[in-house]
Coordinates of C-alpha atoms in Angstrom, one line a residue:
Chain A
M4 CA 12.1 -9.1 16.7
S5 CA 10.0 -6.3 15.2
Y6 CA 9.4 -8.5 12.1
I7 CA 7.6 -11.0 14.4
K8 CA 5.5 -8.2 15.7
F9 CA 4.6 -7.2 12.1
V10 CA 3.7 -10.8 11.2
K11 CA 1.5 -11.2 14.3
R12 CA -0.2 -7.9 13.5
N13 CA -0.8 -8.9 9.8
I14 CA -2.3 -12.2 10.9
R15 CA -4.5 -10.6 13.6
R16 CA -5.8 -8.1 11.0
A17 CA -7.0 -10.6 8.5
P18 CA -7.6 -13.9 10.5
Y19 CA -9.8 -15.5 7.9
Q20 CA -7.2 -15.2 5.1
A21 CA -4.6 -16.6 7.6
L22 CA -7.0 -19.5 8.3
T23 CA -7.5 -20.1 4.6
A24 CA -3.8 -20.1 3.8
S25 CA -3.0 -22.4 6.8
M26 CA -5.8 -24.8 5.9
V27 CA -4.7 -25.1 2.3
M28 CA -1.2 -25.8 3.5
F29 CA -2.6 -28.3 6.0
L30 CA -4.4 -30.1 3.3
T31 CA -1.4 -30.2 1.1
F32 CA 0.9 -31.6 3.8
L33 CA -1.7 -34.1 5.0
V34 CA -1.7 -35.6 1.5
V35 CA 2.1 -35.4 1.5
S36 CA 2.2 -37.2 4.9
V37 CA -0.4 -39.9 3.9
F38 CA 1.4 -40.6 0.6
L39 CA 4.8 -40.8 2.2
L40 CA 3.5 -43.2 4.9
I41 CA 1.8 -45.3 2.2
A42 CA 5.0 -45.4 0.2
L43 CA 6.9 -46.3 3.3
G44 CA 4.4 -49.0 4.2
S45 CA 4.5 -50.6 0.7
Q46 CA 8.3 -50.5 0.8
K47 CA 8.1 -52.4 4.1
I48 CA 5.7 -55.0 2.7
L49 CA 8.1 -55.5 -0.3
Q50 CA 11.0 -55.8 2.0
Y51 CA 9.1 -58.4 4.0
Y52 CA 8.4 -60.6 1.0
E53 CA 11.9 -60.1 -0.4
S54 CA 13.4 -61.0 3.0
K55 CA 11.5 -64.3 3.1
P56 CA 12.1 -66.2 -0.1
Q57 CA 9.7 -69.1 0.3
A58 CA 7.9 -71.4 -2.0
I59 CA 5.1 -73.8 -1.2
A60 CA 4.5 -77.0 -3.2
F61 CA 1.1 -78.6 -2.8
F62 CA 0.9 -82.3 -3.3
K63 CA -1.7 -84.4 -5.1
D64 CA -3.7 -86.9 -3.0
G65 CA -2.0 -90.2 -2.6
T66 CA 1.6 -88.8 -2.6
T67 CA 3.7 -91.1 -0.5
D68 CA 6.5 -90.3 2.0
S69 CA 9.1 -91.7 -0.3
D70 CA 7.9 -89.4 -3.1
I71 CA 8.3 -86.5 -0.7
N72 CA 11.7 -87.7 0.5
L73 CA 12.9 -87.9 -3.1
I74 CA 11.8 -84.4 -3.8
K75 CA 13.5 -83.1 -0.6
E76 CA 16.7 -84.8 -1.7
S77 CA 16.7 -83.3 -5.1
L78 CA 16.0 -79.8 -3.7
V79 CA 18.8 -80.0 -1.1
A80 CA 21.1 -81.1 -3.9
T81 CA 20.6 -77.7 -5.7
G82 CA 22.3 -76.0 -2.7
K83 CA 19.7 -73.2 -2.9
V84 CA 17.6 -74.3 0.0
T85 CA 18.0 -73.3 3.6
N86 CA 15.0 -75.1 5.1
L87 CA 12.3 -77.6 4.2
K88 CA 9.2 -78.1 6.2
Y89 CA 6.6 -80.8 5.4
I90 CA 3.0 -80.0 6.4
S91 CA 0.7 -83.0 6.4
K92 CA -3.0 -82.9 5.6
Q93 CA -3.7 -83.1 9.4
E94 CA -1.3 -80.3 10.2
A95 CA -2.8 -78.2 7.4
L96 CA -6.2 -78.7 9.0
E97 CA -4.8 -77.6 12.4
I98 CA -3.4 -74.4 10.8
Y99 CA -6.7 -73.8 9.1
K100 CA -8.7 -74.3 12.3
E101 CA -6.4 -71.9 14.1
R102 CA -6.8 -69.2 11.5
N103 CA -10.5 -69.6 11.3
K104 CA -11.4 -70.3 14.9
D105 CA -13.9 -67.3 15.0
K106 CA -15.8 -68.7 11.9
P107 CA -17.5 -71.9 12.9
I108 CA -19.3 -72.2 9.6
L109 CA -16.0 -72.5 7.7
L110 CA -14.7 -75.0 10.2
E111 CA -17.7 -77.3 9.8
L112 CA -17.3 -77.7 6.1
V113 CA -13.6 -78.5 6.0
T114 CA -11.9 -81.9 6.8
A115 CA -8.3 -83.0 6.5
N116 CA -9.1 -84.7 3.2
I117 CA -9.9 -81.5 1.5
L118 CA -6.7 -79.8 2.3
P119 CA -3.5 -80.8 0.4
A120 CA -0.3 -81.7 2.1
S121 CA 2.5 -79.3 1.3
L122 CA 6.2 -78.6 1.5
E123 CA 7.5 -75.2 2.5
I124 CA 10.8 -74.4 0.9
S125 CA 12.9 -71.5 2.2
A126 CA 15.5 -70.4 -0.4
I127 CA 18.7 -68.5 0.2
T128 CA 17.7 -65.5 -2.0
P129 CA 14.5 -64.6 -3.9
K130 CA 16.3 -65.3 -7.2
D131 CA 16.6 -69.0 -6.2
L132 CA 12.8 -69.4 -6.1
G133 CA 12.4 -69.6 -9.8
P134 CA 14.7 -72.6 -10.4
I135 CA 13.3 -74.3 -7.3
A136 CA 9.7 -73.8 -8.6
E137 CA 10.8 -75.3 -12.0
I138 CA 12.1 -78.4 -10.3
L139 CA 8.9 -78.8 -8.3
K140 CA 6.6 -78.3 -11.3
Q141 CA 8.3 -81.2 -13.1
E142 CA 7.4 -83.6 -10.3
P143 CA 4.2 -85.5 -11.2
V144 CA 3.0 -85.6 -7.5
V145 CA 3.1 -81.8 -7.2
E146 CA -0.3 -80.2 -7.9
E147 CA 0.7 -76.6 -7.6
V148 CA 3.7 -74.4 -6.7
V149 CA 3.2 -71.0 -5.1
Y150 CA 6.0 -68.5 -4.6
P151 CA 6.0 -64.8 -4.1
E152 CA 7.5 -63.7 -7.3
D153 CA 4.1 -62.7 -8.5
V154 CA 3.4 -60.9 -5.2
V155 CA 6.6 -59.0 -5.4
E156 CA 6.0 -58.0 -9.0
S157 CA 2.4 -56.9 -8.2
L158 CA 3.6 -55.0 -5.1
N159 CA 6.3 -53.4 -7.1
K160 CA 3.8 -52.2 -9.7
A161 CA 1.4 -51.0 -7.0
T162 CA 4.3 -49.1 -5.2
E163 CA 5.2 -47.5 -8.5
I164 CA 1.6 -46.4 -9.1
I165 CA 1.3 -45.1 -5.5
R166 CA 4.5 -43.1 -6.0
F167 CA 3.4 -41.7 -9.3
V168 CA -0.1 -40.7 -8.2
G169 CA 1.4 -39.3 -5.0
L170 CA 3.9 -37.3 -6.9
V171 CA 1.3 -35.9 -9.3
L172 CA -1.1 -35.0 -6.5
I173 CA 1.6 -33.5 -4.3
S174 CA 3.0 -31.4 -7.2
F175 CA -0.5 -30.2 -8.0
L176 CA -1.3 -29.4 -4.3
A177 CA 2.1 -27.7 -3.8
T178 CA 1.5 -25.5 -6.8
F179 CA -2.0 -24.7 -5.6
A180 CA -0.7 -23.9 -2.1
T181 CA 2.0 -21.6 -3.5
L182 CA -0.6 -19.8 -5.6
V183 CA -2.9 -19.4 -2.5
I184 CA 0.0 -18.0 -0.5
L185 CA 0.7 -15.6 -3.4
M186 CA -2.9 -14.5 -3.5
V187 CA -3.2 -14.0 0.2
I188 CA 0.1 -12.1 0.6
G189 CA -0.6 -10.1 -2.6
F190 CA -4.0 -9.1 -1.3
K191 CA -2.4 -8.0 2.0
I192 CA 0.2 -6.0 0.2
R193 CA -2.5 -4.2 -1.8
L194 CA -4.5 -3.6 1.4
R195 CA -1.5 -2.1 3.1
R196 CA -0.3 0.1 0.2
S197 CA -0.6 3.4 2.0
E198 CA 1.1 1.9 5.1
I199 CA 4.0 0.7 2.9
E200 CA 4.2 4.2 1.4
T201 CA 4.4 5.7 4.9
M202 CA 7.1 3.2 6.0
K203 CA 9.2 4.1 2.9
L204 CA 9.0 7.8 3.7
L205 CA 10.0 7.0 7.3
G206 CA 13.2 5.4 5.8
A207 CA 12.3 1.7 6.0
S208 CA 14.7 -0.4 4.0
N209 CA 13.2 -2.6 1.3
W210 CA 13.9 -5.7 3.3
F211 CA 12.3 -4.2 6.4
I212 CA 9.1 -3.9 4.3
R213 CA 9.4 -7.2 2.5
M214 CA 10.5 -9.5 5.4
P215 CA 7.2 -9.6 7.4
F216 CA 5.4 -10.7 4.2
L217 CA 8.0 -13.4 3.5
L218 CA 7.9 -14.6 7.1
E219 CA 4.1 -14.6 7.0
G220 CA 4.0 -16.9 4.0
M221 CA 6.5 -19.3 5.6
F222 CA 4.5 -19.2 8.9
Y223 CA 1.4 -20.5 7.1
G224 CA 3.5 -23.2 5.6
V225 CA 4.9 -24.3 8.9
V226 CA 1.5 -24.2 10.7
G227 CA 0.0 -26.4 7.9
A228 CA 2.9 -28.8 8.0
V229 CA 3.0 -29.2 11.8
F230 CA -0.8 -29.9 12.0
A231 CA -0.7 -32.2 9.0
W232 CA 2.2 -34.2 10.6
I233 CA 0.4 -34.5 13.9
S234 CA -2.8 -35.5 12.1
S235 CA -1.1 -38.1 10.0
L236 CA 0.4 -39.6 13.2
V237 CA -3.1 -39.6 14.8
L238 CA -4.5 -41.3 11.7
L239 CA -1.8 -43.9 11.7
W240 CA -2.4 -44.5 15.4
Y241 CA -6.2 -44.8 14.8
F242 CA -5.8 -47.3 11.9
A243 CA -3.0 -49.2 13.7
P244 CA -5.2 -52.0 15.2
F245 CA -6.7 -52.7 11.7
I246 CA -3.4 -52.8 10.0
E247 CA -1.8 -55.0 12.8
R248 CA -4.7 -57.4 12.5
N249 CA -4.2 -57.9 8.8
M250 CA -0.5 -57.6 8.5
A251 CA 0.8 -58.7 11.8
E252 CA 3.9 -60.4 10.3
V253 CA 4.9 -57.4 8.2
K254 CA 5.2 -55.1 11.3
L255 CA 4.2 -52.0 9.5
L256 CA 4.1 -50.0 12.7
S257 CA 7.6 -50.8 13.7
I258 CA 8.8 -47.7 11.8
S259 CA 11.5 -46.0 13.8
P260 CA 10.8 -42.6 15.4
I261 CA 13.7 -41.2 13.5
V262 CA 11.9 -41.9 10.3
F263 CA 8.9 -39.9 11.6
L264 CA 11.2 -37.2 12.6
G265 CA 12.8 -37.3 9.2
L266 CA 9.3 -37.1 7.6
F267 CA 8.6 -34.1 9.8
L268 CA 11.8 -32.3 8.8
V269 CA 11.2 -33.0 5.1
E270 CA 7.6 -31.6 5.4
L271 CA 8.9 -28.6 7.3
L272 CA 11.5 -27.8 4.7
L273 CA 8.9 -28.2 1.9
A274 CA 6.6 -25.9 3.8
L275 CA 9.2 -23.3 4.2
I276 CA 10.0 -23.5 0.5
I277 CA 6.4 -23.2 -0.6
G278 CA 5.7 -20.4 1.9
F279 CA 8.8 -18.5 0.8
F280 CA 8.2 -18.9 -2.9
G281 CA 4.5 -18.0 -2.6
S282 CA 5.2 -14.8 -0.6
Y283 CA 8.3 -14.0 -2.6
A284 CA 6.3 -14.1 -5.8
A285 CA 3.7 -11.8 -4.2
V286 CA 6.4 -9.4 -3.1
R287 CA 7.9 -9.4 -6.5
R288 CA 4.6 -9.0 -8.2
Y289 CA 2.8 -6.5 -5.9
L290 CA 5.3 -4.7 -3.8
R291 CA 7.0 -2.2 -5.9
I292 CA 9.5 -0.4 -3.7
Chain Z
M25 CA 21.5 21.1 5.1
I26 CA 21.6 23.4 2.0
I27 CA 18.9 22.6 -0.6
K28 CA 19.2 23.8 -4.2
F29 CA 16.7 23.4 -7.0
E30 CA 18.4 24.1 -10.4
N31 CA 16.1 24.6 -13.3
V32 CA 13.9 21.8 -12.0
S33 CA 10.9 20.8 -14.1
K34 CA 8.4 18.0 -13.6
K35 CA 5.9 16.8 -16.1
F36 CA 3.3 14.1 -15.7
G37 CA 2.6 12.5 -19.0
S38 CA 3.7 14.4 -22.1
T39 CA 1.8 17.6 -21.6
S40 CA 0.8 18.2 -18.0
S41 CA 3.6 20.3 -16.3
A42 CA 3.5 20.4 -12.5
L43 CA 6.7 22.4 -12.1
S44 CA 8.8 24.3 -14.7
D45 CA 12.3 25.7 -14.4
V46 CA 12.2 26.1 -10.6
D47 CA 15.4 27.7 -9.1
L48 CA 15.4 27.8 -5.3
R49 CA 18.0 27.8 -2.6
I50 CA 17.1 27.0 1.0
E51 CA 19.7 27.4 3.8
G52 CA 20.0 25.1 6.7
G53 CA 17.8 26.0 9.7
E54 CA 15.4 28.1 7.6
F55 CA 11.6 28.1 8.0
V56 CA 10.1 28.4 4.5
F57 CA 6.4 28.6 3.6
L58 CA 5.4 27.4 0.2
V59 CA 2.2 29.1 -0.8
G60 CA 0.1 29.3 -3.9
P61 CA -3.3 28.1 -5.2
S62 CA -4.3 24.4 -5.4
G63 CA -2.4 22.6 -8.2
A64 CA 0.3 25.2 -8.2
G65 CA 3.0 22.6 -7.7
K66 CA 3.7 22.9 -3.9
S67 CA 3.2 19.2 -3.1
T68 CA 5.1 18.2 -6.2
L69 CA 8.1 20.3 -5.0
L70 CA 8.0 18.5 -1.6
R71 CA 7.7 15.1 -3.2
L72 CA 10.6 15.8 -5.5
L73 CA 12.7 16.7 -2.4
A74 CA 11.6 13.5 -0.7
K75 CA 12.7 11.6 -3.9
E76 CA 9.2 10.2 -4.3
Y77 CA 9.3 11.8 -7.8
I78 CA 12.2 12.2 -10.2
P79 CA 12.4 15.6 -12.0
T80 CA 11.9 15.5 -15.7
S81 CA 14.8 17.9 -16.0
G82 CA 17.1 19.9 -13.7
K83 CA 18.9 19.0 -10.5
I84 CA 18.1 18.9 -6.9
L85 CA 21.2 19.3 -4.8
V86 CA 21.2 18.6 -1.0
D87 CA 24.5 19.6 0.5
N88 CA 25.8 19.7 -3.1
I89 CA 24.8 16.1 -3.8
D90 CA 22.4 15.4 -6.6
I91 CA 19.7 13.4 -4.8
N92 CA 18.5 11.8 -8.0
K93 CA 21.9 10.1 -8.5
L94 CA 21.6 8.3 -5.2
N95 CA 21.3 4.6 -5.3
S96 CA 18.7 2.8 -3.3
K97 CA 20.9 2.4 -0.2
E98 CA 22.0 6.1 -0.4
T99 CA 18.4 7.1 -0.8
L100 CA 17.5 5.3 2.3
I101 CA 20.2 7.1 4.3
Y102 CA 19.1 10.4 2.7
R103 CA 15.4 9.8 3.6
R104 CA 16.3 9.1 7.2
K105 CA 17.5 12.7 7.4
L106 CA 14.0 13.9 6.5
G107 CA 10.7 14.1 8.5
F108 CA 7.3 14.2 6.8
V109 CA 4.0 15.7 8.0
F110 CA 0.9 15.4 5.9
Q111 CA -2.5 17.0 5.9
D112 CA -4.2 13.6 6.4
F113 CA -1.6 12.6 9.1
K114 CA -0.9 9.2 7.5
L115 CA -1.0 7.5 10.8
L116 CA -1.4 3.7 10.7
D117 CA -5.0 2.9 11.9
D118 CA -4.2 -0.4 13.6
R119 CA -1.4 1.0 15.8
T120 CA -1.6 3.1 18.9
V121 CA -0.1 6.5 19.2
F122 CA 2.9 4.9 20.9
E123 CA 3.3 2.3 18.1
N124 CA 2.9 4.9 15.3
V125 CA 5.7 7.1 16.8
A126 CA 7.8 4.0 17.5
L127 CA 7.6 2.9 13.9
A128 CA 10.0 5.7 12.9
L129 CA 12.7 4.2 15.1
E130 CA 11.8 0.6 14.4
V131 CA 12.6 1.1 10.7
R132 CA 16.0 2.5 11.8
D133 CA 16.7 -0.7 13.8
F134 CA 16.7 1.0 17.3
S135 CA 16.5 -1.4 20.2
D136 CA 13.3 -1.9 22.1
K137 CA 14.8 -0.2 25.1
E138 CA 15.9 2.9 23.1
I139 CA 12.5 3.1 21.4
K140 CA 10.6 3.0 24.7
K141 CA 12.8 5.8 26.1
E142 CA 12.7 8.0 23.1
V143 CA 9.0 7.6 22.4
E144 CA 8.2 8.4 26.0
R145 CA 10.3 11.5 25.9
I146 CA 8.8 12.9 22.7
L147 CA 5.2 12.1 23.7
K148 CA 5.6 13.8 27.0
L149 CA 7.2 16.8 25.2
F150 CA 4.2 17.0 22.8
E151 CA 1.8 16.5 25.7
I152 CA 0.2 13.4 24.3
W153 CA 1.7 10.8 26.7
D154 CA -1.7 10.1 28.3
R155 CA -3.0 9.3 24.8
R156 CA -0.3 6.8 24.0
N157 CA -2.6 3.7 24.1
L158 CA -5.3 5.2 21.9
F159 CA -5.7 4.5 18.2
P160 CA -5.8 7.2 15.5
Q161 CA -9.6 7.1 15.2
Q162 CA -9.9 7.9 18.9
L163 CA -7.8 11.1 18.6
S164 CA -8.9 14.6 17.9
G165 CA -7.4 16.3 14.8
G166 CA -4.9 18.2 16.8
E167 CA -3.8 15.1 18.7
A168 CA -3.5 13.1 15.5
Q169 CA -1.3 15.9 13.9
R170 CA 0.8 16.1 17.1
T171 CA 1.4 12.3 16.8
A172 CA 2.3 12.6 13.2
I173 CA 4.8 15.4 14.0
A174 CA 6.2 13.5 16.9
R175 CA 6.8 10.5 14.5
A176 CA 8.4 12.9 12.0
I177 CA 10.9 14.4 14.3
I178 CA 11.6 11.6 16.8
S179 CA 14.6 10.6 14.7
K180 CA 15.9 14.2 14.8
P181 CA 15.7 15.0 11.0
D182 CA 17.7 17.8 9.4
L183 CA 14.7 18.7 7.2
L184 CA 11.0 18.6 8.0
L185 CA 8.6 18.6 5.0
A186 CA 5.1 19.6 6.0
D187 CA 2.4 19.3 3.4
E188 CA -0.7 21.4 4.5
P189 CA -0.2 20.2 8.1
T190 CA -3.0 22.5 9.4
G191 CA -5.4 21.9 6.5
D192 CA -7.9 19.8 8.4
L193 CA -7.6 21.5 11.7
D194 CA -9.6 24.2 13.4
P195 CA -7.8 27.6 13.9
Q196 CA -6.9 27.0 17.5
T197 CA -5.5 23.6 16.9
A198 CA -3.7 24.8 13.8
W199 CA -1.9 27.4 15.9
G200 CA -0.8 24.7 18.3
V201 CA 0.7 22.7 15.5
I202 CA 2.5 25.8 14.1
Q203 CA 4.0 26.6 17.5
L204 CA 5.3 23.1 17.6
L205 CA 6.8 23.4 14.1
N206 CA 8.3 26.8 15.1
E207 CA 9.9 25.2 18.2
I208 CA 11.3 22.3 16.1
N209 CA 12.8 24.9 13.7
S210 CA 14.4 26.7 16.7
W211 CA 16.3 23.4 17.4
G212 CA 18.0 23.8 14.0
T213 CA 15.7 21.7 11.8
T214 CA 15.0 23.2 8.5
V215 CA 11.2 23.4 8.0
L216 CA 9.6 23.5 4.5
M217 CA 5.8 23.9 4.8
A218 CA 3.2 24.0 2.1
T219 CA 0.1 25.9 3.2
H220 CA -3.0 27.9 2.3
N221 CA -3.3 29.4 5.7
V222 CA -2.9 33.2 5.1
E223 CA -3.2 34.1 8.8
I224 CA -0.4 31.7 9.9
V225 CA 2.0 32.9 7.1
N226 CA 1.4 36.5 7.8
T227 CA 1.7 36.2 11.5
L228 CA 4.9 34.2 11.5
K229 CA 6.7 36.5 9.1
R230 CA 9.1 33.8 7.7
R231 CA 10.3 33.3 4.2
V232 CA 7.5 32.8 1.8
V233 CA 7.9 31.2 -1.6
Y234 CA 4.9 31.8 -3.8
I235 CA 4.4 29.2 -6.5
K236 CA 1.9 29.6 -9.3
G237 CA 1.4 27.5 -12.4
G238 CA 4.5 25.4 -11.6
K239 CA 6.8 28.5 -11.3
V240 CA 8.3 30.4 -8.4
V241 CA 6.7 33.8 -8.9
K242 CA 7.8 35.4 -5.6
D243 CA 10.3 34.7 -2.9
N244 CA 10.3 37.1 0.1
K245 CA 12.5 36.8 3.1
E246 CA 9.9 38.0 5.6
G247 CA 7.1 37.7 3.3
K248 CA 3.3 37.9 3.4
Y249 CA 0.8 35.6 1.7
E250 CA -0.2 37.9 -1.1
L251 CA -3.3 36.8 -2.8
H252 CA -3.0 37.3 -6.6

């Protein structure tokens, strides 16, 4: 209990240093939160595309129903198809109109003739899309085949880059935060040298002297992590309408509260580790008992 | 608590000698004045006894135990048997009188309830209870030294080391402090006090150890402060 009193007194005595240390920790953990959320989001997008193995074949003008039926039959014969959906030029126009109902200029320029008819093919697994696309490409009436292999690949690359940049940035900021804690606690130890001397003469154990400094470092970490976590949730809530508008189907925001709690616990643990190591290094370096 | 210095020397660096070949025996419950000119080695002797310094040679035995062979845990236990009073009080500026005195018990893991009870008792005994919420800067020299002594003896030490405790006080206040130390000694606590105050030494007529140039040059049972 008396350790807490010591920590409170230390913070009260040098509030600006406490604020500096807490803000550096806040910044570090805000970056940690943001990158973890982005990583989580990109994972979710990847999962979405992987869970919906779908290819679309666009037909040339003049393709007849019998051509399409033949293609359908050859696809079903592969045993890799779960669903086939033909979209005529007229249906394509309806979809286009629905998507662009707020943009009248775009609607004026487009007629059913411009849009190609297409066939949406749902495969059993993403691996099946390649062979299906090959079959389609060989059909003379097929203009183009689009399937998400490229998207998945690009997303995978993007996710890897995000993870790498995040890891580098978080490592740098964590090191920076540890050094700031070391400096702040080290400065406080120097400032309280005569007090420490007196405490030693009064018979204070080494841990009695060290503990408030260690707790103080961890306190800054926890304060920074808690505020960063709250801020990241506020940021997510703020950007939610924008994300939902653009990626409604992916359901980015349907992340379970347990994941957020897990994120908080990870950050809390990291904060305690950074706070402890920063202050422990200061105690080792400056507190000679 | 019996204290023995056996051929104790303390050098700082390779040449400067603060104490050389000191032999001294102090019985439990004694009141001993350490006198001598500035730089004679009085404070060094007290600091050696507090184990703040390690002697360059010789032994310091307390109850027949060489204090310099104590490990850090044993040193902690040993230090808790001592009380310290300094000329500059060494009170913590950001703590009230109550908190300064309580610190001596906090470091010994006393409960909050025990601390409250003991600190109240000692502050009332030293007549500074009404000053308990003041900070050191708000105290007179006498009040500050009373607070420092209260902190030193609240844990009932066997030995009280006082380094020029009256050095910064006016004569009247200094006498108040000496009366307090005398009373503490009457409870059985050994008091070892370094001082320059001729009047106090001569009036109290206690044992006087005269140190000069790092050596004990006189040791009188009911001595006087003889200026040489």
